Structures are given as structure tokens and as C-alpha cells.
mmCIF file of C-alpha atoms in Angstrom:
data_model
loop_
_atom_site.group_PDB
_atom_site.id
_atom_site.type_symbol
_atom_site.label_atom_id
_atom_site.label_comp_id
_atom_site.label_asym_id
_atom_site.label_seq_id
_atom_site.Cartn_x
_atom_site.Cartn_y
_atom_site.Cartn_z
ATOM 1 C CA MET A 1 22.864 -2.773 -18.984
ATOM 2 C CA THR A 2 20.673 -0.557 -16.612
ATOM 3 C CA GLY A 3 17.348 -1.384 -15.060
ATOM 4 C CA THR A 4 19.255 -3.313 -12.614
ATOM 5 C CA SER A 5 17.396 -3.955 -9.249
ATOM 6 C CA PRO A 6 19.589 -3.359 -6.039
ATOM 7 C CA GLY A 7 19.838 -6.360 -3.687
ATOM 8 C CA THR A 8 22.692 -5.173 -1.443
ATOM 9 C CA SER A 9 20.273 -4.155 1.266
ATOM 10 C CA THR A 10 18.499 -7.386 1.213
ATOM 11 C CA GLY A 11 21.612 -9.739 1.126
ATOM 12 C CA TYR A 12 20.588 -10.661 -2.448
ATOM 13 C CA PRO A 13 22.744 -9.994 -5.490
ATOM 14 C CA GLN A 14 21.440 -7.188 -8.012
ATOM 15 C CA ILE A 15 19.128 -8.611 -10.469
ATOM 16 C CA THR A 16 18.412 -7.750 -14.119
ATOM 17 C CA ILE A 17 15.371 -8.815 -15.756
ATOM 18 C CA VAL A 18 15.608 -9.321 -19.450
ATOM 19 C CA GLU A 19 12.106 -9.679 -21.099
ATOM 20 C CA GLU A 20 12.258 -12.188 -23.928
ATOM 21 C CA GLY A 21 8.537 -12.655 -24.803
ATOM 22 C CA MET A 22 8.817 -10.751 -28.227
ATOM 23 C CA ARG A 23 11.737 -12.857 -29.080
ATOM 24 C CA GLU A 24 11.940 -16.368 -27.370
ATOM 25 C CA GLY A 25 8.114 -16.385 -27.143
ATOM 26 C CA MET A 26 7.047 -15.149 -30.756
ATOM 27 C CA GLN A 27 9.674 -17.507 -32.259
ATOM 28 C CA ILE A 28 7.648 -20.401 -31.489
ATOM 29 C CA GLU A 29 3.937 -19.119 -32.112
ATOM 30 C CA SER A 30 2.210 -18.673 -35.272
ATOM 31 C CA ALA A 31 3.781 -17.054 -38.099
ATOM 32 C CA SER A 32 0.137 -15.554 -39.043
ATOM 33 C CA ILE A 33 0.512 -13.127 -35.785
ATOM 34 C CA GLY A 34 0.533 -9.767 -37.420
ATOM 35 C CA VAL A 35 2.896 -6.741 -37.216
ATOM 36 C CA HIS A 36 0.204 -4.567 -35.619
ATOM 37 C CA ASP A 37 -0.525 -7.128 -32.761
ATOM 38 C CA LYS A 38 3.211 -7.379 -32.207
ATOM 39 C CA ILE A 39 3.777 -3.810 -32.133
ATOM 40 C CA GLU A 40 0.817 -3.298 -29.588
ATOM 41 C CA LEU A 41 2.487 -5.711 -27.259
ATOM 42 C CA LEU A 42 6.096 -4.541 -27.685
ATOM 43 C CA ASP A 43 4.453 -0.903 -26.921
ATOM 44 C CA GLU A 44 2.628 -2.122 -23.759
ATOM 45 C CA LEU A 45 5.584 -3.922 -22.349
ATOM 46 C CA SER A 46 7.619 -0.527 -22.795
ATOM 47 C CA GLU A 47 5.019 1.242 -20.521
ATOM 48 C CA THR A 48 5.361 -1.674 -17.478
ATOM 49 C CA GLY A 49 8.600 -0.277 -16.095
ATOM 50 C CA LEU A 50 10.751 -3.134 -17.553
ATOM 51 C CA ARG A 51 14.177 -1.720 -18.580
ATOM 52 C CA ASN A 52 15.175 -4.533 -20.812
ATOM 53 C CA ILE A 53 13.666 -5.845 -23.637
ATOM 54 C CA VAL A 54 14.290 -8.100 -26.433
ATOM 55 C CA VAL A 55 12.220 -7.142 -29.571
ATOM 56 C CA GLY A 56 12.966 -10.053 -31.828
ATOM 57 C CA SER A 57 15.590 -11.600 -33.970
ATOM 58 C CA PHE A 58 17.372 -11.085 -37.087
ATOM 59 C CA VAL A 59 17.448 -14.491 -38.667
ATOM 60 C CA SER A 60 16.341 -16.050 -41.909
ATOM 61 C CA PRO A 61 12.483 -16.095 -42.353
ATOM 62 C CA LYS A 62 13.271 -19.441 -44.235
ATOM 63 C CA TRP A 63 13.657 -21.233 -41.113
ATOM 64 C CA THR A 64 12.055 -18.633 -38.432
ATOM 65 C CA PRO A 65 9.042 -17.145 -40.525
ATOM 66 C CA GLN A 66 7.906 -15.684 -37.137
ATOM 67 C CA MET A 67 10.466 -13.168 -37.387
ATOM 68 C CA ALA A 68 10.119 -12.294 -41.001
ATOM 69 C CA GLU A 69 8.549 -8.938 -40.188
ATOM 70 C CA ILE A 70 11.220 -7.778 -37.631
ATOM 71 C CA ASP A 71 12.250 -4.852 -39.702
ATOM 72 C CA ALA A 72 8.597 -3.658 -39.655
ATOM 73 C CA ILE A 73 8.574 -4.133 -36.054
ATOM 74 C CA VAL A 74 11.398 -2.112 -34.912
ATOM 75 C CA SER A 75 10.633 0.517 -37.490
ATOM 76 C CA GLY A 76 7.003 0.938 -36.100
ATOM 77 C CA PHE A 77 7.228 0.627 -32.317
ATOM 78 C CA THR A 78 7.565 3.370 -29.944
ATOM 79 C CA PRO A 79 10.626 3.385 -27.946
ATOM 80 C CA VAL A 80 10.560 4.714 -24.325
ATOM 81 C CA PRO A 81 13.362 6.496 -22.924
ATOM 82 C CA GLY A 82 15.432 4.622 -20.500
ATOM 83 C CA VAL A 83 14.305 1.134 -21.808
ATOM 84 C CA ASN A 84 17.066 -0.867 -23.396
ATOM 85 C CA TYR A 85 16.011 -2.451 -26.554
ATOM 86 C CA THR A 86 17.903 -5.376 -28.043
ATOM 87 C CA ALA A 87 17.520 -8.119 -30.412
ATOM 88 C CA LEU A 88 19.231 -11.503 -31.291
ATOM 89 C CA ALA A 89 21.408 -11.814 -34.301
ATOM 90 C CA LEU A 90 23.030 -15.106 -35.059
ATOM 91 C CA ASN A 91 25.601 -14.342 -37.648
ATOM 92 C CA GLU A 92 27.293 -11.292 -39.439
ATOM 93 C CA ARG A 93 24.607 -10.812 -42.014
ATOM 94 C CA GLY A 94 21.867 -10.800 -39.097
ATOM 95 C CA ARG A 95 24.176 -8.329 -37.102
ATOM 96 C CA GLU A 96 24.503 -6.063 -40.243
ATOM 97 C CA ARG A 97 20.872 -5.763 -40.427
ATOM 98 C CA MET A 98 20.462 -4.972 -36.840
ATOM 99 C CA ARG A 99 23.007 -2.215 -36.747
ATOM 100 C CA ALA A 100 20.844 -0.323 -39.124
ATOM 101 C CA TYR A 101 18.293 0.180 -36.263
ATOM 102 C CA MET A 102 20.906 1.227 -33.591
ATOM 103 C CA PRO A 103 19.567 3.366 -31.883
ATOM 104 C CA PRO A 104 16.723 2.549 -30.869
ATOM 105 C CA LEU A 105 18.279 -0.959 -30.612
ATOM 106 C CA ARG A 106 21.450 -1.661 -28.764
ATOM 107 C CA GLU A 107 23.959 -4.591 -28.308
ATOM 108 C CA LEU A 108 22.450 -7.241 -26.606
ATOM 109 C CA HIS A 109 25.437 -8.047 -24.163
ATOM 110 C CA PRO A 110 27.720 -5.240 -22.510
ATOM 111 C CA TYR A 111 30.794 -7.008 -23.385
ATOM 112 C CA PRO A 112 32.269 -8.939 -26.375
ATOM 113 C CA ARG A 113 31.428 -12.625 -25.786
ATOM 114 C CA THR A 114 32.253 -15.946 -26.531
ATOM 115 C CA LEU A 115 30.167 -19.185 -26.230
ATOM 116 C CA VAL A 116 30.543 -22.789 -26.814
ATOM 117 C CA HIS A 117 27.482 -25.319 -26.848
ATOM 118 C CA VAL A 118 28.171 -28.268 -24.382
ATOM 119 C CA CYS A 119 25.738 -30.386 -26.437
ATOM 120 C CA ASP A 120 27.446 -31.063 -30.106
ATOM 121 C CA VAL A 121 23.897 -32.439 -31.501
ATOM 122 C CA PHE A 122 21.869 -29.232 -30.504
ATOM 123 C CA VAL A 123 24.272 -26.700 -31.853
ATOM 124 C CA ARG A 124 24.038 -28.726 -35.236
ATOM 125 C CA ARG A 125 20.340 -28.522 -34.964
ATOM 126 C CA ASN A 126 20.127 -24.880 -33.996
ATOM 127 C CA THR A 127 22.883 -23.083 -35.766
ATOM 128 C CA ASN A 128 24.166 -25.753 -38.348
ATOM 129 C CA ARG A 129 27.766 -25.937 -36.830
ATOM 130 C CA SER A 130 29.379 -28.357 -34.843
ATOM 131 C CA GLN A 131 30.863 -27.821 -31.381
ATOM 132 C CA GLN A 132 34.552 -27.950 -32.911
ATOM 133 C CA ALA A 133 33.628 -25.215 -35.465
ATOM 134 C CA GLU A 134 32.510 -22.896 -32.526
ATOM 135 C CA ILE A 135 35.890 -23.721 -30.637
ATOM 136 C CA GLU A 136 38.021 -23.109 -34.010
ATOM 137 C CA ALA A 137 36.402 -19.848 -34.411
ATOM 138 C CA LEU A 138 36.877 -18.374 -30.817
ATOM 139 C CA PRO A 139 40.305 -17.135 -31.654
ATOM 140 C CA ALA A 140 39.185 -14.724 -34.229
ATOM 141 C CA VAL A 141 36.378 -13.413 -31.999
ATOM 142 C CA VAL A 142 38.764 -12.423 -29.431
ATOM 143 C CA GLN A 143 41.271 -10.957 -31.836
ATOM 144 C CA ARG A 144 38.441 -8.649 -33.274
ATOM 145 C CA ALA A 145 37.678 -7.665 -29.906
ATOM 146 C CA ALA A 146 41.243 -6.549 -29.242
ATOM 147 C CA GLU A 147 41.632 -4.880 -32.081
ATOM 148 C CA ALA A 148 38.668 -2.866 -31.203
ATOM 149 C CA GLY A 149 40.020 -1.995 -27.889
ATOM 150 C CA ALA A 150 37.861 -4.272 -25.590
ATOM 151 C CA ALA A 151 38.896 -3.926 -21.832
ATOM 152 C CA HIS A 152 36.185 -6.895 -20.739
ATOM 153 C CA ALA A 153 34.599 -9.671 -22.235
ATOM 154 C CA GLY A 154 32.196 -12.498 -21.404
ATOM 155 C CA ILE A 155 32.525 -16.202 -21.583
ATOM 156 C CA GLY A 156 29.549 -18.561 -21.900
ATOM 157 C CA VAL A 157 28.324 -22.277 -22.219
ATOM 158 C CA ASN A 158 24.820 -23.072 -23.960
ATOM 159 C CA ALA A 159 22.887 -26.374 -23.512
ATOM 160 C CA ALA A 160 24.727 -26.368 -20.308
ATOM 161 C CA TRP A 161 23.444 -29.015 -17.914
ATOM 162 C CA GLY A 162 22.046 -31.330 -20.464
ATOM 163 C CA SER A 163 20.831 -32.468 -23.436
ATOM 164 C CA ASN A 164 17.939 -34.627 -25.090
ATOM 165 C CA TRP A 165 20.179 -36.084 -27.336
ATOM 166 C CA LEU A 166 23.246 -36.933 -25.001
ATOM 167 C CA GLY A 167 22.124 -36.925 -21.661
ATOM 168 C CA GLU A 168 23.459 -34.938 -18.608
ATOM 169 C CA PHE A 169 26.721 -32.869 -18.645
ATOM 170 C CA SER A 170 29.155 -32.560 -15.903
ATOM 171 C CA LEU A 171 30.352 -29.596 -14.143
ATOM 172 C CA ALA A 172 33.925 -30.615 -15.526
ATOM 173 C CA GLN A 173 32.604 -30.553 -18.983
ATOM 174 C CA ARG A 174 31.158 -26.944 -18.634
ATOM 175 C CA MET A 175 34.296 -25.677 -16.696
ATOM 176 C CA ASP A 176 36.682 -26.898 -19.507
ATOM 177 C CA LEU A 177 34.938 -25.222 -21.923
ATOM 178 C CA LEU A 178 34.795 -22.034 -19.796
ATOM 179 C CA ARG A 179 38.388 -22.209 -18.964
ATOM 180 C CA HIS A 180 39.580 -22.558 -22.713
ATOM 181 C CA GLN A 181 37.475 -19.267 -23.313
ATOM 182 C CA HIS A 182 38.975 -17.566 -20.379
ATOM 183 C CA ARG A 183 42.421 -18.359 -21.356
ATOM 184 C CA LEU A 184 41.775 -17.049 -24.746
ATOM 185 C CA TRP A 185 40.506 -13.670 -23.293
ATOM 186 C CA THR A 186 43.114 -12.974 -20.568
ATOM 187 C CA GLY A 187 45.995 -14.240 -22.918
ATOM 188 C CA ALA A 188 44.796 -11.251 -25.168
ATOM 189 C CA GLY A 189 45.030 -8.839 -22.211
ATOM 190 C CA ILE A 190 41.110 -8.617 -21.738
ATOM 191 C CA GLY A 191 39.706 -9.319 -18.372
ATOM 192 C CA VAL A 192 36.642 -11.630 -18.207
ATOM 193 C CA ARG A 193 33.832 -10.215 -16.098
ATOM 194 C CA GLU A 194 30.676 -12.252 -17.372
ATOM 195 C CA VAL A 195 29.447 -15.668 -17.649
ATOM 196 C CA PHE A 196 26.509 -16.664 -19.695
ATOM 197 C CA ILE A 197 24.749 -19.908 -19.116
ATOM 198 C CA GLY A 198 22.037 -20.980 -21.324
ATOM 199 C CA ASP A 199 19.896 -23.997 -21.125
ATOM 200 C CA PRO A 200 17.440 -24.346 -23.875
ATOM 201 C CA MET A 201 16.425 -27.772 -23.219
ATOM 202 C CA GLY A 202 15.282 -27.163 -19.574
ATOM 203 C CA TRP A 203 17.880 -29.662 -17.816
ATOM 204 C CA ASN A 204 18.575 -26.940 -14.988
ATOM 205 C CA VAL A 205 18.232 -28.219 -11.275
ATOM 206 C CA PRO A 206 18.631 -26.103 -8.520
ATOM 207 C CA ASP A 207 21.719 -27.828 -6.771
ATOM 208 C CA ARG A 208 23.606 -28.131 -10.285
ATOM 209 C CA VAL A 209 23.085 -24.394 -10.797
ATOM 210 C CA ALA A 210 24.421 -23.488 -7.372
ATOM 211 C CA GLU A 211 27.337 -25.910 -7.879
ATOM 212 C CA GLN A 212 28.207 -24.114 -11.077
ATOM 213 C CA LEU A 213 27.983 -20.474 -9.880
ATOM 214 C CA ARG A 214 30.118 -21.583 -6.796
ATOM 215 C CA ALA A 215 32.774 -22.976 -9.036
ATOM 216 C CA ILE A 216 32.943 -19.921 -11.071
ATOM 217 C CA ARG A 217 33.266 -17.647 -8.174
ATOM 218 C CA ALA A 218 35.740 -19.803 -6.547
ATOM 219 C CA GLU A 219 38.036 -19.964 -9.587
ATOM 220 C CA TRP A 220 37.595 -16.395 -11.096
ATOM 221 C CA PRO A 221 36.358 -14.143 -8.076
ATOM 222 C CA GLU A 222 36.705 -11.192 -10.486
ATOM 223 C CA ILE A 223 33.719 -12.517 -12.473
ATOM 224 C CA THR A 224 30.594 -10.973 -10.896
ATOM 225 C CA ARG A 225 28.067 -10.979 -13.656
ATOM 226 C CA PHE A 226 26.136 -13.932 -14.160
ATOM 227 C CA HIS A 227 23.666 -14.266 -17.051
ATOM 228 C CA LEU A 228 20.990 -17.353 -16.882
ATOM 229 C CA HIS A 229 18.814 -18.142 -19.850
ATOM 230 C CA LEU A 230 16.749 -21.191 -18.092
ATOM 231 C CA HIS A 231 14.182 -22.783 -19.821
ATOM 232 C CA ASN A 232 11.077 -24.185 -17.809
ATOM 233 C CA THR A 233 10.659 -27.200 -19.482
ATOM 234 C CA ARG A 234 10.173 -29.259 -16.446
ATOM 235 C CA GLY A 235 9.160 -26.713 -13.952
ATOM 236 C CA THR A 236 12.511 -26.112 -12.373
ATOM 237 C CA ALA A 237 13.609 -22.722 -13.639
ATOM 238 C CA PRO A 238 11.974 -20.563 -11.100
ATOM 239 C CA ILE A 239 13.642 -22.795 -8.227
ATOM 240 C CA SER A 240 17.013 -22.406 -10.056
ATOM 241 C CA VAL A 241 16.532 -18.775 -10.254
ATOM 242 C CA TYR A 242 15.910 -18.450 -6.652
ATOM 243 C CA THR A 243 18.726 -20.688 -5.814
ATOM 244 C CA ALA A 244 20.962 -18.324 -7.970
ATOM 245 C CA LEU A 245 19.754 -15.432 -5.763
ATOM 246 C CA ARG A 246 20.526 -17.527 -2.586
ATOM 247 C CA THR A 247 24.021 -18.520 -3.979
ATOM 248 C CA LEU A 248 25.378 -15.192 -5.242
ATOM 249 C CA ASP A 249 26.451 -12.471 -2.805
ATOM 250 C CA PRO A 250 25.537 -8.631 -3.068
ATOM 251 C CA GLU A 251 28.535 -7.843 -5.081
ATOM 252 C CA CYS A 252 27.341 -9.862 -7.956
ATOM 253 C CA GLU A 253 24.742 -9.001 -10.585
ATOM 254 C CA LEU A 254 22.309 -11.732 -11.904
ATOM 255 C CA VAL A 255 20.752 -11.344 -15.062
ATOM 256 C CA VAL A 256 17.731 -13.620 -15.493
ATOM 257 C CA ASP A 257 15.929 -13.741 -18.834
ATOM 258 C CA THR A 258 12.200 -14.247 -18.871
ATOM 259 C CA THR A 259 8.993 -14.047 -20.700
ATOM 260 C CA ILE A 260 5.303 -13.020 -20.187
ATOM 261 C CA GLY A 261 3.180 -15.682 -19.123
ATOM 262 C CA GLY A 262 6.279 -18.085 -19.540
ATOM 263 C CA MET A 263 5.919 -18.277 -23.356
ATOM 264 C CA GLY A 264 8.476 -19.553 -25.590
ATOM 265 C CA GLY A 265 10.248 -22.712 -26.762
ATOM 266 C CA CYS A 266 12.658 -23.820 -28.977
ATOM 267 C CA PRO A 267 11.710 -25.806 -32.235
ATOM 268 C CA TYR A 268 14.888 -27.693 -32.246
ATOM 269 C CA CYS A 269 15.020 -28.977 -28.649
ATOM 270 C CA GLY A 270 12.232 -31.722 -29.304
ATOM 271 C CA ASN A 271 9.636 -30.034 -26.693
ATOM 272 C CA GLY A 272 8.056 -27.183 -28.844
ATOM 273 C CA ARG A 273 6.204 -24.552 -26.895
ATOM 274 C CA LEU A 274 6.630 -26.648 -23.486
ATOM 275 C CA THR A 275 9.760 -25.429 -23.441
ATOM 276 C CA GLY A 276 9.024 -22.108 -22.001
ATOM 277 C CA MET A 277 10.682 -19.589 -19.700
ATOM 278 C CA MET A 278 10.156 -18.358 -16.221
ATOM 279 C CA PRO A 279 7.055 -16.006 -16.416
ATOM 280 C CA THR A 280 8.063 -12.355 -15.918
ATOM 281 C CA GLU A 281 5.315 -11.516 -13.836
ATOM 282 C CA ASP A 282 5.960 -14.239 -11.343
ATOM 283 C CA LEU A 283 9.594 -13.288 -11.069
ATOM 284 C CA VAL A 284 8.465 -9.581 -10.607
ATOM 285 C CA ASP A 285 6.077 -10.880 -7.800
ATOM 286 C CA LEU A 286 8.661 -13.077 -6.285
ATOM 287 C CA LEU A 287 11.227 -10.194 -6.116
ATOM 288 C CA ALA A 288 8.587 -7.893 -4.611
ATOM 289 C CA GLU A 289 8.047 -10.437 -1.770
ATOM 290 C CA LEU A 290 11.660 -10.758 -1.041
ATOM 291 C CA GLY A 291 11.938 -6.998 -0.777
ATOM 292 C CA ILE A 292 13.960 -6.541 -4.022
ATOM 293 C CA PRO A 293 12.284 -3.292 -6.027
ATOM 294 C CA THR A 294 12.017 -3.941 -9.627
ATOM 295 C CA GLY A 295 10.511 -0.638 -10.861
ATOM 296 C CA VAL A 296 8.031 -2.815 -12.635
ATOM 297 C CA ASP A 297 4.263 -2.078 -12.742
ATOM 298 C CA LEU A 298 2.684 -5.748 -11.867
ATOM 299 C CA ASP A 299 -0.761 -4.537 -12.687
ATOM 300 C CA ARG A 300 0.187 -3.501 -16.092
ATOM 301 C CA LEU A 301 2.351 -6.417 -16.634
ATOM 302 C CA ILE A 302 -0.517 -8.654 -15.870
ATOM 303 C CA GLU A 303 -2.645 -6.962 -18.451
ATOM 304 C CA VAL A 304 0.002 -7.464 -21.076
ATOM 305 C CA VAL A 305 0.020 -11.064 -20.176
ATOM 306 C CA VAL A 306 -3.824 -11.175 -20.708
ATOM 307 C CA HIS A 307 -3.474 -9.389 -24.260
ATOM 308 C CA ALA A 308 -0.643 -11.866 -25.228
ATOM 309 C CA GLU A 309 -2.920 -14.594 -24.718
ATOM 310 C CA GLN A 310 -5.673 -12.978 -26.845
ATOM 311 C CA VAL A 311 -3.079 -12.466 -29.649
ATOM 312 C CA ILE A 312 -1.767 -15.892 -29.634
ATOM 313 C CA GLY A 313 -5.055 -17.488 -28.990
ATOM 314 C CA ARG A 314 -4.466 -19.661 -26.119
ATOM 315 C CA GLU A 315 -3.675 -19.525 -22.227
ATOM 316 C CA LEU A 316 -0.173 -18.858 -21.053
ATOM 317 C CA TYR A 317 1.676 -20.506 -18.208
ATOM 318 C CA GLY A 318 2.162 -18.010 -15.396
ATOM 319 C CA HIS A 319 0.647 -18.060 -11.984
ATOM 320 C CA VAL A 320 0.214 -14.536 -11.102
ATOM 321 C CA SER A 321 -1.557 -13.613 -14.047
ATOM 322 C CA LYS A 322 -3.952 -16.101 -13.228
ATOM 323 C CA ALA A 323 -4.302 -15.912 -9.577
ATOM 324 C CA GLY A 324 -3.059 -12.186 -8.877
ATOM 325 C CA PRO A 325 -0.524 -11.049 -6.443
ATOM 326 C CA ARG A 326 -0.918 -11.682 -2.634
ATOM 327 C CA PRO A 327 -3.670 -9.244 -1.576
ATOM 328 C CA ARG A 328 -2.967 -6.692 0.848
ATOM 329 C CA GLY A 329 -4.350 -3.427 1.785
ATOM 330 C CA ASP A 330 -7.620 -2.311 -0.098
ATOM 331 C CA ARG A 331 -7.143 -5.276 -2.102
ATOM 332 C CA LEU A 332 -7.978 -7.723 0.688
ATOM 333 C CA TYR A 333 -10.709 -10.288 -0.682
ATOM 334 C CA ALA A 334 -14.411 -9.754 0.370
ATOM 335 C CA MET A 335 -15.026 -11.899 3.284
ATOM 336 C CA ASP A 336 -18.534 -13.223 1.889
ATOM 337 C CA MET A 337 -17.343 -13.642 -1.443
ATOM 338 C CA PRO A 338 -18.894 -16.938 -3.012
ATOM 339 C CA PHE A 339 -16.960 -20.116 -3.961
ATOM 340 C CA ILE A 340 -14.366 -19.308 -6.354
ATOM 341 C CA GLU A 341 -13.873 -22.394 -8.689
ATOM 342 C CA THR A 342 -12.855 -21.311 -12.364
ATOM 343 C CA THR A 343 -9.998 -19.433 -13.672
ATOM 344 C CA ALA A 344 -12.545 -16.720 -15.132
ATOM 345 C CA GLU A 345 -14.152 -16.498 -11.405
ATOM 346 C CA ALA A 346 -10.215 -16.042 -9.835
ATOM 347 C CA GLN A 347 -9.727 -12.946 -12.309
ATOM 348 C CA HIS A 348 -11.756 -10.851 -9.674
ATOM 349 C CA PHE A 349 -8.536 -9.486 -8.566
ATOM 350 C CA ARG A 350 -8.371 -7.493 -11.851
ATOM 351 C CA LEU A 351 -11.792 -7.640 -13.123
ATOM 352 C CA GLY A 352 -14.083 -7.089 -9.877
ATOM 353 C CA PRO A 353 -16.802 -9.121 -8.191
ATOM 354 C CA GLU A 354 -18.818 -9.273 -11.785
ATOM 355 C CA VAL A 355 -16.737 -12.163 -12.744
ATOM 356 C CA TYR A 356 -18.189 -14.440 -9.917
ATOM 357 C CA ALA A 357 -21.833 -13.025 -9.879
ATOM 358 C CA GLY A 358 -24.284 -15.982 -9.379
ATOM 359 C CA ALA A 359 -21.747 -18.390 -7.981
ATOM 360 C CA LEU A 360 -22.566 -20.669 -5.284
ATOM 361 C CA ALA A 361 -22.589 -18.821 -1.966
ATOM 362 C CA PRO A 362 -23.543 -20.845 1.231
ATOM 363 C CA TRP A 363 -23.243 -18.018 3.725
ATOM 364 C CA LYS A 364 -26.773 -16.915 5.141
ATOM 365 C CA GLU A 365 -25.354 -13.623 6.327
ATOM 366 C CA ALA A 366 -22.591 -11.470 5.956
ATOM 367 C CA ILE A 367 -19.245 -12.649 7.437
ATOM 368 C CA THR A 368 -17.722 -10.463 9.905
ATOM 369 C CA SER A 369 -14.349 -10.791 11.813
ATOM 370 C CA PRO A 370 -12.749 -8.903 14.455
ATOM 371 C CA ALA A 371 -9.300 -9.725 13.138
ATOM 372 C CA ARG A 372 -10.276 -8.284 9.684
ATOM 373 C CA ASP A 373 -11.688 -5.092 11.537
ATOM 374 C CA ALA A 374 -8.305 -4.822 13.377
ATOM 375 C CA VAL A 375 -6.475 -5.149 9.825
ATOM 376 C CA GLU A 376 -8.639 -2.452 8.211
ATOM 377 C CA GLN A 377 -8.240 -0.151 11.316
ATOM 378 C CA GLN A 378 -4.550 -0.426 11.088
ATOM 379 C CA ARG A 379 -4.757 0.237 7.217
ATOM 380 C CA ARG A 380 -6.518 3.258 7.697
ATOM 381 C CA GLY A 381 -4.259 4.376 10.389
ATOM 382 C CA ASP A 382 -1.292 3.939 8.290
ATOM 383 C CA ALA A 383 -2.841 5.843 5.334
ATOM 384 C CA GLY A 384 -3.708 8.599 7.587
#
């Protein structure tokens, strides 16, 4: 998967952002949102510099009516060269539908992959299967991949750290399921290069994420690609993502699923729309501050978040789209701006001073500062 941000110069792993708003986000929003609005959002996302976008799901409209028009969306949007468009399909019928749109769509994962849910309750609610049924189906998946000539594969666990019905899961439980998959692949002569770890119920905690990544690296050093799908139900996803960045070394790649505005959620988890993701714009801003380039135009991305809020009819959860990135250069705030109290007034970073016109301002004269003068002089010198 291209669109990876190099992290070697900073000491961080390479990082790949996968934007899931059109799938993870829209699947929990109103089914009445129109195709035209969804295509507009998808086209706008395509112009932000994001390189990996999940456009939706090929699933049953009976249970996920929000995805009933996925064919019209994929047929109607405008693909941008260099952007990898993918979709989710949970069974062979869905995969067959998806293959009709390849290209512009491509496979969601670079390798054939096996996956087992740690939570037997969640997998029954989510896919109408048992954990045991998943395990029994694994050899057939491996055999098909071997017959197709696969050289490498991925393994994964979902509902990894805990369950709203069974409680917390241990490192040993996760590793046992991963080892079983690893043995199947290597027994077929196929090397394992990727681990996917999903957390649909938001049980991720930074130290347990680090513990899991270290355990995998210690047991299988040849695995260098780690794909995290962390929900932000309890506000820990951003901290866990940063912890993963600090835990993995530069030879690794960290793939992180995010959504614009932090939208998203799972109807099967018990927390609805509160089971969101790390906001894409917040991660892009964080990576910029860490010195990791993403190629994403943050200003344009923020405008997509604003548009998404208009489409779904409510505020989303991101921070950077509300307060803006850290102001630098010609974006430093006016020193004599009035009191800023409301979310609307704080939007001056993108809409200008008109949004705070008439706000309380106790300054009897313009504020001046020698320190600000020095900053401006240095900026002009740097620009010259």
C-alpha cells in the first residue's frame, strides 16, 4: 500500500493513514444521507493528499442500510491518480460485488490474511459466526492462498484487548490465536509479514498496546507491518497510536485507521456513535508536529470535516477541526483580538476575524509586543 510517510529520519516507524470515514463513519450515520452528498465528500477527501481511502462496504443492505447505495457511489465518484481506494467485504458474495469495481478499487490488504476474533460474543453479533467456526475455516483460507501462489501473508485478531460482554483479554489469549495462524501459514511455506489488530469496542490502553507490539516483534522479528484499527470509545486511541509510534522502530510500518472528525462506530458494540476513531485531522496534525510528513493538506482536510458535519447534521469529535493547527508564521493570532469563548468564534483560524466581531474586548489601546516584533522580523527575514 503506497502513501506511506517515512519515519526513518525521525526515529519513528513509517506510517500509513487509512481514511475510513466513508465506511466506518457512514455505517453508523443516517441511512437517509444521499448518494450525491457521499460522492461529494469522497471526491473532496480525494483532493486532500490522503493516499488510502476506504469508500464503503459491500454488505447486506438489510442489516446495514447505510451501504445500500455503495454501487452508485463507486460508479459516481471521481478517482484521483495515486490514491488507493478500497472497500470492505465480509463474505464471498460481497467480494464478488467488489471485484466488479476493480479498478478503481483494489484489495483492502496487501497480503492474503487470516483473522480470528478474541471475543466469541462480538463475532456472533457482528458476523453471525462463532470463534470456533472462524478457526475451523482458517486452513481453507491458507490453502486457497497457497494455490494462488502467495509468498507472504498477514495474521490478525479482532476485539483484541477486551469485550463489553466478556471483559479484558490477556496477552496470552491474543498470542495463542496469532501463533495458531502463524503455524498454518508457515506450514504452507508462506511467510507472515503483517499483523492486524482490531479493537471495535475501544478497550485499547497504551501500555497494553506497547506490550502486544513488543511481544510480536520479539517472537517474529520478520514481521514489520502492523495495522491498528483502534476505536476511541474511551478517549485512549490517540494515546495508543502515539505509543505505537514510540514502540516500533524505523524498519517497521505502522498502518493506522482513522476517520474524519473521529466519526464512526459499531451498532453491534453497545456504544453506537460514541465508538468513534482517532480523527484523521488530529493524527495528520500530530505527525506534522513530530516531523513526519504525510503529504496531506490539513486546511483542505479540515474543510472536509466541516462539510461532513453539515451532511450528517451534527458536530463531530475532532480537535484540530475546531481549534485549528498551532498558529505559526503569518497565521499567528492578532494580539488585540477580543475574548474568544464559543466554538463558532474559535473558527477565526479558517473564517477570519468576522466570526468574532462584536465580542467582548477590554483592550483600550492596541496591544504591542517587542517579542512579537522580533518574531515578525525573523519571519520576514526567513521569507526573504
